[in-house]
Amino acid sequence: MGVIVKLYEYIQDLVAERPEVFLAFALVLCVQLRILGTRTPTYESQSFKNSTLAADIQEAGAAVDDEVADADHSEEPEEHVPYQPIRYTEQEMVERSRAHYTLMNNRRSVRDFSTEDVPREVIDNIIRVGGTGPSGAHTEPWTYVVVRSAEKKREIREIIEAEEKVNYARRMGEKWVDDLSHIGTTWSKPYLEECPYIIIVFKSAHSKNPDGSKKIHYYHEISSSIGVGFLLGAVQNAGLCSVTTTPMNAGPKLRAVCGRPESEKVLVLLPVGYPRSDATVPDLHRKPLNDIMVVV
């Protein structure tokens, strides 16, 4: 009975925080049940089985087709223009790539922030860099909400800590909590008020074209996540720090605080600022090149 209760609570959380994942799971489950329901001892050939499966897959894709059909808007072909990036000598390439690796290898997740202010222009440029990431069909499915207000930061902290208490107590489970113990993270997030800025990254599966028709954002989660990578690199390049925060089940409330539409979902939350003078980080080490690269 305890397992059933936990499963029910998990599904409730999933519906509230990630409805698109829940719907995808439900769709796959329906397809599987349909397939199981059509299996009988009268199958005469593998080709009949394959045709039945193909029909089920086609039916399962109808929901996606319907959504795309709603997007009754044709994009005009983009004009192509010449493009030639700066070409460096091989020695320059080696030196620049090594310098960039050194810069990024010094990046650490920081949870001890100074209250010292950061020039707004720096934050603007960091957001600009996040907006240079590639996206499916160039739909740019991201919105970067910059939070500077002390009142808003306090409200965000209260929302996240309330959910994190529940996450650590029951949603995450003992294994997950234990895996985080060596880093020293808890439900308490004082840095959300200490940092001068919080950047909340929203992803959206669709938006509106100028004529009011639906604009589908293809690969919106992957595209937005790549943008976050660009943004974190810009934070490091500016001499600032951040920590990737994924506030499970806090998304709808954060969306309301930021005044964003229901079509947008929270992807990640990033406090940004200078590290405190007494800041510390776990003495972690990254995998060597041979462990992360395979040449074929």
XYZ file of C-alpha atoms in Angstrom, residues 83-182:
100
model
C 29.356 33.641 -43.986
C 33.027 33.190 -43.170
C 34.076 33.143 -39.482
C 37.524 34.285 -38.428
C 40.089 31.663 -39.394
C 43.027 31.256 -37.041
C 46.362 29.589 -37.596
C 46.708 26.114 -36.165
C 48.861 27.455 -33.349
C 46.288 30.127 -32.544
C 43.554 27.501 -32.553
C 45.454 25.353 -30.087
C 46.181 28.301 -27.804
C 42.624 29.647 -27.912
C 41.048 26.230 -27.336
C 43.407 25.566 -24.428
C 42.681 28.975 -22.896
C 38.931 28.431 -23.220
C 39.188 25.003 -21.614
C 41.191 26.467 -18.724
C 38.559 29.164 -18.251
C 35.661 26.702 -18.241
C 37.493 24.108 -16.154
C 37.682 26.703 -13.378
C 33.891 26.928 -13.332
C 32.310 25.575 -10.154
C 28.797 25.476 -8.758
C 28.760 28.105 -5.999
C 26.184 28.378 -3.212
C 27.879 31.100 -1.143
C 27.110 34.425 -2.816
C 28.168 37.955 -2.012
C 25.439 40.592 -1.921
C 27.709 42.872 -3.976
C 25.906 44.252 -7.007
C 26.805 43.368 -10.593
C 26.579 45.897 -13.452
C 23.273 45.451 -15.257
C 24.999 45.638 -18.641
C 26.962 42.496 -17.760
C 23.726 40.607 -17.080
C 22.229 41.927 -20.321
C 25.222 40.645 -22.280
C 25.057 37.262 -20.542
C 21.413 36.941 -21.606
C 22.358 37.963 -25.139
C 24.852 35.093 -25.229
C 22.156 32.667 -24.051
C 20.047 33.833 -26.968
C 22.741 32.909 -29.512
C 22.248 29.168 -29.043
C 20.908 27.022 -31.901
C 17.248 26.010 -31.866
C 14.986 23.714 -33.882
C 13.756 25.593 -36.986
C 15.232 28.730 -35.379
C 12.176 29.028 -33.126
C 14.196 30.287 -30.121
C 11.880 28.694 -27.511
C 13.414 30.394 -24.468
C 12.602 33.284 -22.181
C 15.144 34.506 -19.623
C 13.480 36.192 -16.653
C 15.964 38.328 -14.695
C 14.956 38.794 -11.051
C 16.554 41.690 -9.189
C 13.827 42.745 -6.736
C 14.605 41.756 -3.138
C 10.912 41.108 -2.559
C 10.664 38.795 -5.560
C 13.825 36.945 -4.553
C 12.419 36.409 -1.065
C 9.174 35.085 -2.525
C 11.065 32.762 -4.854
C 13.154 31.447 -1.973
C 10.042 30.737 0.099
C 8.397 28.871 -2.784
C 11.455 26.758 -3.532
C 12.319 25.935 0.078
C 8.729 24.862 0.780
C 8.869 22.420 -2.142
C 12.429 21.307 -1.413
C 11.450 20.310 2.119
C 8.922 17.921 0.595
C 11.373 16.826 -2.101
C 14.056 15.859 0.404
C 11.530 14.287 2.800
C 9.670 12.062 0.343
C 9.714 12.875 -3.378
C 13.415 12.275 -4.022
C 13.801 9.085 -2.029
C 16.652 7.936 0.210
C 19.023 6.998 -2.636
C 18.841 10.404 -4.301
C 19.268 12.262 -1.018
C 22.189 10.010 -0.095
C 23.866 10.628 -3.470
C 23.788 14.369 -2.727
C 25.130 14.066 0.814
C 28.808 14.338 -0.192
